[in-house]
XYZ file of C-alpha atoms in Angstrom:
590
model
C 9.728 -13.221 -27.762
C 12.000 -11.660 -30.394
C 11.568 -14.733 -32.566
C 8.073 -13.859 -32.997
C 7.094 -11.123 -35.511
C 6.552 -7.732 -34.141
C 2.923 -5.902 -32.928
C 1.618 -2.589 -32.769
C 1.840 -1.123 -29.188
C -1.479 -1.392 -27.274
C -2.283 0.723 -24.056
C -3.047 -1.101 -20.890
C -1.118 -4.260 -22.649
C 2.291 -5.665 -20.991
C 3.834 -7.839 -23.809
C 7.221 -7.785 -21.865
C 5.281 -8.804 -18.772
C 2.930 -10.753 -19.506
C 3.516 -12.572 -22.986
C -0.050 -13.712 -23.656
C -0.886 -10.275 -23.867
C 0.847 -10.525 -27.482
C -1.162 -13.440 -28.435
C -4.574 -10.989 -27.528
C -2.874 -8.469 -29.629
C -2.285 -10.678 -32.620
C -6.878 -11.211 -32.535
C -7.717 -8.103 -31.687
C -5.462 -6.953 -35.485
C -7.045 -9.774 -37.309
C -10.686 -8.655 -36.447
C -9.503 -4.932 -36.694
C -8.381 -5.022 -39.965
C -11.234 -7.437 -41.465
C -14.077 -5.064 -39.635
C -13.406 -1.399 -40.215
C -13.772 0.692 -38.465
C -12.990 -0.904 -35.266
C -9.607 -0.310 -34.002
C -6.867 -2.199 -32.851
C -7.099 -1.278 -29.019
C -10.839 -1.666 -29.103
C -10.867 -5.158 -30.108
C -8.182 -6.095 -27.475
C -10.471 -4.889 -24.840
C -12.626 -7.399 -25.738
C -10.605 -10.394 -26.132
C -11.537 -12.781 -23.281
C -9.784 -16.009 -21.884
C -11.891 -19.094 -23.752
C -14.072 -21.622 -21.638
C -12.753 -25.173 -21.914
C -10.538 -25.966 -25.246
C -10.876 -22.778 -26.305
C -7.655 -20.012 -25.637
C -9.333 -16.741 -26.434
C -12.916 -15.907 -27.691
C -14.776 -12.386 -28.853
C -18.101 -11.603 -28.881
C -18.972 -10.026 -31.290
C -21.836 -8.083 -30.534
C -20.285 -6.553 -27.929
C -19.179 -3.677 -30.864
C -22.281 -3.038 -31.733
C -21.638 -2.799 -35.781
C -23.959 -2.698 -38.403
C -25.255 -6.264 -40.292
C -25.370 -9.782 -38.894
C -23.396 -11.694 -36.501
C -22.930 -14.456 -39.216
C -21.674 -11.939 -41.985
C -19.174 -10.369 -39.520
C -18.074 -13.475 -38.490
C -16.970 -14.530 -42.059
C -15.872 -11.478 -43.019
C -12.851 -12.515 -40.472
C -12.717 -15.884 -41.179
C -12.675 -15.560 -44.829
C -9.510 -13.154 -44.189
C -7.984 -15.476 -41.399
C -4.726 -16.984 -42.009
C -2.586 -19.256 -39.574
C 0.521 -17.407 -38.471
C 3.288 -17.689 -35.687
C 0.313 -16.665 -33.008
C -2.300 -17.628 -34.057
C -3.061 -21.584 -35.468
C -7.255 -21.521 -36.099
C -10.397 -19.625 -35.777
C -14.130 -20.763 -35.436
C -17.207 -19.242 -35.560
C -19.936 -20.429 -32.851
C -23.346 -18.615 -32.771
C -21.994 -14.957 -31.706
C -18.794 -15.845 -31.254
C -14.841 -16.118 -32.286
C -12.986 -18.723 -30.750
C -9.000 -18.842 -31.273
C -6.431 -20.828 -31.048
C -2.688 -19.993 -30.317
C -0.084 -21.740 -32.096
C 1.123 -24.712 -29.086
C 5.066 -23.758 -30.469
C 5.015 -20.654 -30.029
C 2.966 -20.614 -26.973
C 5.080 -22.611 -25.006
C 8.489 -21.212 -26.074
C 7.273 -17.270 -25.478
C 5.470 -18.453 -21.879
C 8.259 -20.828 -20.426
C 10.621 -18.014 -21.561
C 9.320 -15.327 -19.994
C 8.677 -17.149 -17.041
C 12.217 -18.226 -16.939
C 13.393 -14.925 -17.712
C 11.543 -12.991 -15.289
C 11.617 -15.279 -12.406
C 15.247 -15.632 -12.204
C 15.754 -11.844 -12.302
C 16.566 -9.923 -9.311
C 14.123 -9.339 -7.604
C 11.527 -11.788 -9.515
C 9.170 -9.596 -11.148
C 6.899 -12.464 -13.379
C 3.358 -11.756 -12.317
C 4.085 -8.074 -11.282
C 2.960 -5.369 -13.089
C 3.390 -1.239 -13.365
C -0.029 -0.474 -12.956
C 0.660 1.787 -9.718
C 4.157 3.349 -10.864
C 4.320 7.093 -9.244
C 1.188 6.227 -6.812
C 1.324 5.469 -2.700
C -1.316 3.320 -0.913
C -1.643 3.582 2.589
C -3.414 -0.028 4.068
C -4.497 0.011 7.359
C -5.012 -3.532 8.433
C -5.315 -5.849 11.542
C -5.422 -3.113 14.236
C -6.285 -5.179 17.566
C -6.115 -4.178 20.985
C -3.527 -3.857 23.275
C -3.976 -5.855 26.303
C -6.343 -7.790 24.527
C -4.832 -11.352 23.129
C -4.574 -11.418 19.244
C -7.955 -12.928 18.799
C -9.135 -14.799 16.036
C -11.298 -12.070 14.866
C -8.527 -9.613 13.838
C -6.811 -12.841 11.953
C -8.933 -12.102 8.903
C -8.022 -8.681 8.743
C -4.120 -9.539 9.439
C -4.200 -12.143 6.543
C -6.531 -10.108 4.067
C -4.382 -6.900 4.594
C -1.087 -8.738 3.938
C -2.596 -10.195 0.837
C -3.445 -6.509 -0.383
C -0.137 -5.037 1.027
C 2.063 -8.083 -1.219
C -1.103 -6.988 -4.281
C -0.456 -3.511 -4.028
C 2.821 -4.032 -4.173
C 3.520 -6.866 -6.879
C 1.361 -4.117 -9.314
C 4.063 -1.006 -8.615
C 2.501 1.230 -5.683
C 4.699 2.956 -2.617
C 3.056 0.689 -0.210
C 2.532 1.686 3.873
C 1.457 -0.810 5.576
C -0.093 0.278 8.996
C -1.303 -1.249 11.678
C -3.474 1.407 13.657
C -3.480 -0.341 17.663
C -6.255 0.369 19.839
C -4.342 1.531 22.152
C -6.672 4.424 23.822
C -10.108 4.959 25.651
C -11.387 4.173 28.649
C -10.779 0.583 28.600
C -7.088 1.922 29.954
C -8.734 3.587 32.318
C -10.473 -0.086 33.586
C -7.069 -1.493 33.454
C -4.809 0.925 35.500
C -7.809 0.510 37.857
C -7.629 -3.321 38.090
C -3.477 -3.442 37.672
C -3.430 -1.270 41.199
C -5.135 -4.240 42.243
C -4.100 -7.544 40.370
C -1.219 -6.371 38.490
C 2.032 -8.130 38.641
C 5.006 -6.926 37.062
C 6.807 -10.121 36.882
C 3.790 -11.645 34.884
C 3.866 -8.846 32.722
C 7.349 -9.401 31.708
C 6.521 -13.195 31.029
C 3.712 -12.302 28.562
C 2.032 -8.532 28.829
C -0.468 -8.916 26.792
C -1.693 -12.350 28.171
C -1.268 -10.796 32.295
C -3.101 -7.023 31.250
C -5.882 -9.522 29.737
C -6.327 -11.456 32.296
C -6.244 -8.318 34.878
C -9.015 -6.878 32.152
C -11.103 -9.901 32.604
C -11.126 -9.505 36.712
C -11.638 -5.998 36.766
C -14.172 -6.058 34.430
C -16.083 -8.441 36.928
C -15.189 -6.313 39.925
C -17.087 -3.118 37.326
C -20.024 -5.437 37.294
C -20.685 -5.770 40.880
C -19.508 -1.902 41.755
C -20.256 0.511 39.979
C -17.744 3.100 41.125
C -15.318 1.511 39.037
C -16.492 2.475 36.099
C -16.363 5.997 37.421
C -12.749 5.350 38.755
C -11.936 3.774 35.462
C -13.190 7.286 33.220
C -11.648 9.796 35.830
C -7.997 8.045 35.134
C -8.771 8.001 31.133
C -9.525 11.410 31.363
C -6.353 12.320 33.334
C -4.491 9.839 30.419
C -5.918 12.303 27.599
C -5.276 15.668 29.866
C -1.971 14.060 29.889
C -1.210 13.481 33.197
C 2.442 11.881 33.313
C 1.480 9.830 36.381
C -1.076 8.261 34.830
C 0.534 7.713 31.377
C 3.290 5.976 32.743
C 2.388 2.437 33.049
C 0.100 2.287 29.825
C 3.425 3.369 28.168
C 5.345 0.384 29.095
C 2.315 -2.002 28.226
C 2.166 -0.504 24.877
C 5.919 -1.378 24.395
C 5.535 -4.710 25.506
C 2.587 -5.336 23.736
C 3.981 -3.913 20.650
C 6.957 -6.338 20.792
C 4.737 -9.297 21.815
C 2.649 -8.421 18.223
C 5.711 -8.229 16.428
C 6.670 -11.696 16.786
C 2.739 -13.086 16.238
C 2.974 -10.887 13.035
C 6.336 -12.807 12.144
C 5.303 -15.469 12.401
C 2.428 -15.010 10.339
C 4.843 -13.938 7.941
C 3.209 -10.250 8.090
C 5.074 -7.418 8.252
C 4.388 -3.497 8.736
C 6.088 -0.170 8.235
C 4.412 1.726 10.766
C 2.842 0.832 14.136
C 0.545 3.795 15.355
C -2.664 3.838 17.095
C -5.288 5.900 18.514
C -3.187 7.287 20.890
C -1.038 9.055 18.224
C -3.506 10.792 16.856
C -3.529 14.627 18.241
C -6.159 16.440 19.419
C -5.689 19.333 17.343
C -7.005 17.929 14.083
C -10.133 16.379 16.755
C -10.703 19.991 17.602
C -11.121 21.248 13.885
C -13.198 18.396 12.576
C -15.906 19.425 15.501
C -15.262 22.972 14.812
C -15.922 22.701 10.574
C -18.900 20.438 11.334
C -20.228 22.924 14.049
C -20.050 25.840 10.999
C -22.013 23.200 8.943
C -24.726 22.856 11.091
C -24.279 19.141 11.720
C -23.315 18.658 15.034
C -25.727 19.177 17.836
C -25.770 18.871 22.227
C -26.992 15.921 23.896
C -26.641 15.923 27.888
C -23.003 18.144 26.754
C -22.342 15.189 24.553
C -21.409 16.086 21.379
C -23.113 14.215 17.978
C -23.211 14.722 14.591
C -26.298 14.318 12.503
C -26.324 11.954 9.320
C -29.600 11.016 9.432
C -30.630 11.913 5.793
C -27.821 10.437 4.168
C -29.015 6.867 6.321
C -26.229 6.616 8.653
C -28.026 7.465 12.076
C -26.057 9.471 14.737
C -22.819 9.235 15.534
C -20.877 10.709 18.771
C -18.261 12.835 18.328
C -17.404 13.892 22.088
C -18.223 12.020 25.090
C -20.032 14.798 27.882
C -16.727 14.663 29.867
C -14.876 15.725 27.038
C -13.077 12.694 26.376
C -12.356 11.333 22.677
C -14.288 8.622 20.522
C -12.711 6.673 18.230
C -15.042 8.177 15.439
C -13.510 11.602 16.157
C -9.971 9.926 16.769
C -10.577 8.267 13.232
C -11.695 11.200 11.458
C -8.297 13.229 13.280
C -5.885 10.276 12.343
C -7.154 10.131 8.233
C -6.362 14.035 8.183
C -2.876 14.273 9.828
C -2.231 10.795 7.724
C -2.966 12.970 4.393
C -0.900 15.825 5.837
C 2.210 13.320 6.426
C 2.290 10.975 3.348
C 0.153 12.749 0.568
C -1.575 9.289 -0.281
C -3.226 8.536 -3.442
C -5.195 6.140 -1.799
C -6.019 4.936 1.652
C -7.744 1.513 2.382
C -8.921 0.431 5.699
C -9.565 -3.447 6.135
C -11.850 -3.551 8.585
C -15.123 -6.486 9.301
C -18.217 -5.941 7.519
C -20.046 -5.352 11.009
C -18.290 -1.787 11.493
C -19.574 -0.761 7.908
C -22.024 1.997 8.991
C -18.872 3.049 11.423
C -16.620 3.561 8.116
C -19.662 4.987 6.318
C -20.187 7.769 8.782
C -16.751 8.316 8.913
C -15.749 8.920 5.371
C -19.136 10.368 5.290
C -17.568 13.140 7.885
C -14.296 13.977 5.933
C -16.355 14.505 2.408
C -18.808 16.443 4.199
C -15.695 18.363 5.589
C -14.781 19.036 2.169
C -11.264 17.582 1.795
C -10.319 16.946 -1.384
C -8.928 13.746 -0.738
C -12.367 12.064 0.831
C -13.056 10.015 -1.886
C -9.637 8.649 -2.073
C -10.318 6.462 0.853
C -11.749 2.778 0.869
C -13.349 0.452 3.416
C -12.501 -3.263 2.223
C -15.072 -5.516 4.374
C -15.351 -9.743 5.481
C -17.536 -11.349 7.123
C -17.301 -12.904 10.378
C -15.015 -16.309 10.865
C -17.632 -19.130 12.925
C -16.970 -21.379 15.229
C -13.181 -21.179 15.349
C -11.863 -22.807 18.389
C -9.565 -25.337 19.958
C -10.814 -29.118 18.833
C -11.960 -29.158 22.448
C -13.587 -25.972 21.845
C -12.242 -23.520 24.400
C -9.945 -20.833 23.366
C -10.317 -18.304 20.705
C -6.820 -16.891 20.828
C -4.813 -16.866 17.514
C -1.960 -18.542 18.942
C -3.495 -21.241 20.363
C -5.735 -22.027 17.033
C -1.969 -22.102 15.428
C -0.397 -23.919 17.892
C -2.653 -26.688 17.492
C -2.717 -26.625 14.164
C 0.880 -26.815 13.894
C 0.711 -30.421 16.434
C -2.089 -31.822 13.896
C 0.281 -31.813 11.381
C 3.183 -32.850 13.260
C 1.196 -36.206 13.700
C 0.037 -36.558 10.577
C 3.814 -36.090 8.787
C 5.460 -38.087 11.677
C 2.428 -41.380 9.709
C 5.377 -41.437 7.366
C 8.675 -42.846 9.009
C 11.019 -42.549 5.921
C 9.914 -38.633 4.701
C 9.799 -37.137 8.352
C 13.315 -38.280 8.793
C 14.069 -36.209 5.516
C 13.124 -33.254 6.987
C 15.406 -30.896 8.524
C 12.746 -29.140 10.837
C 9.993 -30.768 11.500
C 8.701 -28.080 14.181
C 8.915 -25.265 10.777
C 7.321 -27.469 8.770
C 4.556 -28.396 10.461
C 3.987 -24.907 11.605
C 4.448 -23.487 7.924
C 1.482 -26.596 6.544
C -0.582 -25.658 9.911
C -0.783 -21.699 8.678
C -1.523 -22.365 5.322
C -4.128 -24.590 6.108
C -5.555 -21.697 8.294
C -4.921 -19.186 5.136
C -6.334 -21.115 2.816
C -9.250 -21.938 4.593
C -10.120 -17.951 5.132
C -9.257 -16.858 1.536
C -11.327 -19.454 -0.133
C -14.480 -18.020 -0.744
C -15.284 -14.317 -1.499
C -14.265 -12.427 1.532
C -18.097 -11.153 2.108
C -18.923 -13.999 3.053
C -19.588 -15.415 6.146
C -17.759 -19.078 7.108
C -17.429 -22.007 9.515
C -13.710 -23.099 10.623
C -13.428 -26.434 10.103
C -10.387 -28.611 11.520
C -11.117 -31.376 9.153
C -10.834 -29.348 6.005
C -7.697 -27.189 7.359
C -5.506 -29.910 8.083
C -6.684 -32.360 5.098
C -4.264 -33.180 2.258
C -7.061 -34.305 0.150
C -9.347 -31.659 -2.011
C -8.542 -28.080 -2.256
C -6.942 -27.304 1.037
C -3.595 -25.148 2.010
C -1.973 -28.456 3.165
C -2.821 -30.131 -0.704
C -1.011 -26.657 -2.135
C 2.210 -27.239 0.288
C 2.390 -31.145 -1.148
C 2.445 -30.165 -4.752
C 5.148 -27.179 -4.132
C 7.126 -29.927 -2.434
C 6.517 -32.197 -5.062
C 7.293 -30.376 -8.005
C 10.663 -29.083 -5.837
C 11.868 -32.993 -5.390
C 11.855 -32.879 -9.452
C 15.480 -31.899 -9.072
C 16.500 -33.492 -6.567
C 15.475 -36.742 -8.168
C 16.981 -35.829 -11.899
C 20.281 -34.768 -11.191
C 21.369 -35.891 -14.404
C 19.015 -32.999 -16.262
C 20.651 -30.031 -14.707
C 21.706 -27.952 -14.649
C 19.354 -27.292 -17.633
C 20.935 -25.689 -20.854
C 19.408 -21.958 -21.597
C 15.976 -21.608 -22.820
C 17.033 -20.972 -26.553
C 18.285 -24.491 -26.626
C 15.460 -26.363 -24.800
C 13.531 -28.266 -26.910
C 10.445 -26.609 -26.249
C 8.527 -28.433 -29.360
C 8.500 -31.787 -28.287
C 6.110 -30.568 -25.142
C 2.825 -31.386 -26.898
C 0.638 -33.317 -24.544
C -2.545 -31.659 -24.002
C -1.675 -31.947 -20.213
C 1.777 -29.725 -20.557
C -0.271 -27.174 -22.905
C -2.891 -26.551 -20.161
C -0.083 -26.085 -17.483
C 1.530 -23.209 -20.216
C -1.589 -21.881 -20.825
C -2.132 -21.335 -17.163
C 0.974 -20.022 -16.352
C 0.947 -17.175 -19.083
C -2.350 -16.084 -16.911
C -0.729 -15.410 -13.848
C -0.281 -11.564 -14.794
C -3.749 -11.637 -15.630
C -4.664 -13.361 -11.807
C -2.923 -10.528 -10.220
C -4.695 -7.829 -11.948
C -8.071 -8.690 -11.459
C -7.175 -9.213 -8.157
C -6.201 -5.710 -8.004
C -9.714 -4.550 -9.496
C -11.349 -6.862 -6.923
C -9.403 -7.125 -3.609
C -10.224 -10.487 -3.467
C -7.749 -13.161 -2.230
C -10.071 -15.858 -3.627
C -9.534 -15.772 -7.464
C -5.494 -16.349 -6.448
C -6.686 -19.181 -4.565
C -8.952 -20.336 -7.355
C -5.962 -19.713 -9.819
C -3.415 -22.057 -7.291
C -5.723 -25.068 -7.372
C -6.430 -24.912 -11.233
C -2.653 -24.925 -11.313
C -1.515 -27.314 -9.170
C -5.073 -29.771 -10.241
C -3.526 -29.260 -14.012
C -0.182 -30.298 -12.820
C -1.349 -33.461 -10.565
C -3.035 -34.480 -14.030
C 0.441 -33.892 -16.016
C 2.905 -36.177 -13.715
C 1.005 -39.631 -15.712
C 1.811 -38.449 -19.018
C 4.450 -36.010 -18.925
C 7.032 -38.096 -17.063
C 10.399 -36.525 -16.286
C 11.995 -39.841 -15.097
C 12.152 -42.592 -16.973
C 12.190 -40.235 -20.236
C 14.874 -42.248 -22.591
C 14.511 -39.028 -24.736
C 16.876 -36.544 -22.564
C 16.296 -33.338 -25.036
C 12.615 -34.370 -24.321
C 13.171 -35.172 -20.460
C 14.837 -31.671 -20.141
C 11.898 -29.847 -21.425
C 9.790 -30.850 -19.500
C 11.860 -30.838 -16.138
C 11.884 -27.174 -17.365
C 8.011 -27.136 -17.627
C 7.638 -28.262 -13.709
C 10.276 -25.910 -12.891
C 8.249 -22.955 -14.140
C 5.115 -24.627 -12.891
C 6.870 -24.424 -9.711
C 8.106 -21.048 -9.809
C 4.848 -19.307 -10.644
C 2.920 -22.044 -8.180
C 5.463 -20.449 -5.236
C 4.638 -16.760 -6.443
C 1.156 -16.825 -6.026
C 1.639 -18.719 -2.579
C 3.924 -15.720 -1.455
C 1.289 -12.816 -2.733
C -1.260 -14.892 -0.088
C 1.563 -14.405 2.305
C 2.174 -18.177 2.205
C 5.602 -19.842 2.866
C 5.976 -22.412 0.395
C 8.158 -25.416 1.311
C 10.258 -27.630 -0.523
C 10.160 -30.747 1.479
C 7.286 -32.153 4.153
């Protein structure tokens, strides 16, 4: 960077950080000074990436000065002059389109990329957006005694994403996973454990035996009523806090907990705090009932308890079941408020499905209408439902049978090549690592409202934009060096040759790579996963285009060889970055 000339300061821009933001900063002076009396930091807001061909473009209505487009236009143009940034200008209809110098371009992106990568830890991509600022993110959240279904897999893998986002852009993150762990299901089990329970089974695997003891009980409910009424009377000595009947659900917690842990680990998912609905006490409960009471909102049905939303369009909700047991509503509303008494969040998202949206309506709904300041700090980040994701035989929907299969599809397909599978150290890792992504992938695609169909085909296909076709060109790009050990290790970046990279192909792979920073902020503004995703297979298409023209081996040049082996090494540095923020293990050899 410092052989470039020097820029006014621009707020909300990250030279150091992200070095195209200089580039944007070198337009937005050109059309500043030629077209008083816009400013500098005006004109950068409006400095856009280009469509194809085109780096950067401006529209210039979009200031709203007085005379035409066209006189505007060559007011700049007639002022332009090629410097170290900038190489050309054109006018098109109502707008500027401009071109960075390729030198300079490459030198300040590879650079930085270098620079920032190898630093400890890695920062290229991150930015200080959220200095001074704590997120809490509530995500994944499933039962205990239930098996980790498929369902709460979206939540797991979109709330990791946001937890790695959050992070990567400077918050104090808390990643939480709230259990269900409470209500009267508990109640059904104890009943059915008296009856099918087996403690040596619930050693082996707790959360598969209390499932299974759900499942039976459940039918027993179905036939007999009275167990229903068994199952509420031991709930309700659970909340009066009855140490008898606490007892057991304690140790299936633990074991369930534990159990998680390694699904989450495996999943390469982490959390700071496991709590759950059980945690939350009843004083805060008590109080939210009590202010609502004083605002007239809660009234008696049959000595239930309900609160009234009706004209803000959010129905009824129960509060207080006529036994005077909990709901999670009230437990929700109790949990948010002794949350903002312990960690004094600045925000607080919840990642729950799109079908519990008037659930999460009527419940920040409750806390603003209880007048806490913080109400409105709280978000609900939706999805929509996962279809038709089963075994291939179509059977389970457990998580860890989806993986496990997934894991053996690839397995077969790597063990097709005789000589590469006997490269690879562990081919059980591997094929686990290719079988995740491939579920990953397929679930952060598209925009996470929407709706979509699992499909074994496309999860476990290396062709098209799948996880497995990310994993190959990691890998690829990583055997670089192991194939050119005659390049390294590479001399420092001031004495690369950095101007014989000219190929269209190696430009586009720069130019992507000083967007990255700009990837991770929109995906901030957004929460979506999908415009990473979009971001890894523009990358990794751009570099599958590169290997027939920018060839590392076989380069008689060596100062031209080197350069570009320092190309694909960025390429493959920033590729394995954005693969991490998705929570994705990249490899380096399948």
């Amino acid at each position: 960077m410092s052989s470039l000339p020097s820029l006014p300061e621009v707020p909300g821009a990250e030279p150091n950080r992200a070095v195209l933001d200089s580039f944007k900063i070198a337009i937005a002076k050109r059309i500043a000074d030629a077209l008083p009396p816009l400013t500098i930091d005006k004109v950068y807001a409006g400095v856009d990436y280009g469509k194809k061909g085109v780096d950067f473009t401006v529209a210039l209505p979009r200031f709203r000065l007085p005379g035409k487009v066209d006189e505007l236009a060559k007011a700049v143009i007639d002022q332009f002059q090629a410097d170290d940034y900038i190489e050309s200008v054109v006018h098109d209809k109502a707008f500027l389109h401009f071109t960075c110098r390729t030198s300079s371009l490459v030198r300040a992106v590879l650079t930085q990329v270098h620079t920032l990568t190898n630093q400890e830890p890695s920062v290229y991509g991150t930015n200080t957006t959220g200095q001074g600022k704590k997120v809490i993110i509530e995500y994944s959240s499933p039962n205990i005694a239930k098996s980790f279904h498929v369902g709460h897999l979206r939540s797991t893998i979109i709330g990791a994403f946001l937890t790695n986002l959050y992070r990567a852009s400077g918050w104090e993150v808390i990643a939480m996973n709230y259990l269900g762990d409470w209500g009267t299901q508990f109640g059904l089990i104890a009943v059915g454990f008296e009856k099918y329970g087996s403690q040596e089974e619930l050693q082996k695997d707790a959360i598969k035996h209390l499932y299974d003891v759900y499942v039976k009980v459940n039918k027993d409910a179905e036939a007999d009523p009275q167990v229903k009424v068994d199952a509420a009377a031991w709930f309700k000595r659970m909340e009066d806090g009855d140490e008898d009947a606490l007892k057991n659900w304690r140790v299936w917690r633990e074991l369930s907990v534990k159990k998680y842990e390694e699904e989450y680990a495996r999943l390469n998912v982490h959390f700071d705090n496991y709590t759950g609905e059980s945690k939350v006490g009843k004083k805060w409960q008590d109080i939210a009932l009590q202010r609502l009471d004083e605002l007239g909102l809660i009234s008696d049905v049959d000595g239930a308890k309900l609160v009234d939303l009706e004209k803000w369009k959010l129905g009824k909700a129960v509060l207080r079941k006529k036994d005077g047991t909990s709901i999670y509503l009230t437990r929700d509303i109790g949990g948010a408020i002794e949350r903002y008494e312990q960690y004094k969040f600045d925000k607080m998202i919840y990642v729950v499905s799109s079908q519990q949206d008037l659930h999460l309506g009527q419940f920040f709904k409750v806390l603003r209408l209880m007048e806490f300041p913080w109400a409105d700090k709280l978000e609900h980040v939706n999805y929509g439902l996962v279809l038709g994701m089963s075994t291939r035989k179509g059977t389970a929907v457990f998580l860890d049978q989806i993986i496990r299969e997934a894991a053996s599809v690839m397995h077969e397909q790597m063990r097709r090549n005789e000589e590469k599978y006997a490269s690879i150290e562990d081919p059980e890792y591997t094929s686990l690592e290719v079988g995740l992504t491939g579920i990953k992938i397929q679930d952060m695609a598209a925009k996470r409202i929407n709706n979509y169909t699992f499909s074994w085909d496309r999860m476990t296909s290396f062709e098209g934009d799948t996880g497995p076709y990310l994993q190959y060109a990691h890998v690829r790009l990583t055997s670089l060096t192991r194939k050119n050990p005659e390049l390294l290790p590479l001399p420092p970046p001031t004495e690369i040759a950095t101007d014989t990279i000219t190929e269209p192909a190696a430009r586009e792979i720069v130019f992507l790579l000083g967007t990255y920073p700009d990837v991770v902020k929109t995906a901030l503004r957004t929460h979506e996963p999908s415009g990473v995703v979009t971001y890894l297979f523009r990358l990794s298409h751009a570099i599958s285009s590169a290997w027939e023209t920018v060839v590392v081996k076989g380069e008689a040049d060596v100062d031209k060889a080197r350069a570009r082996m320092w190309l694909y090494v960025c390429a493959r540095d920033v590729l394995g970055a954005a693969m991490r923020l998705l929570s994705i293990r990249p490899l380096e050899r399948m």
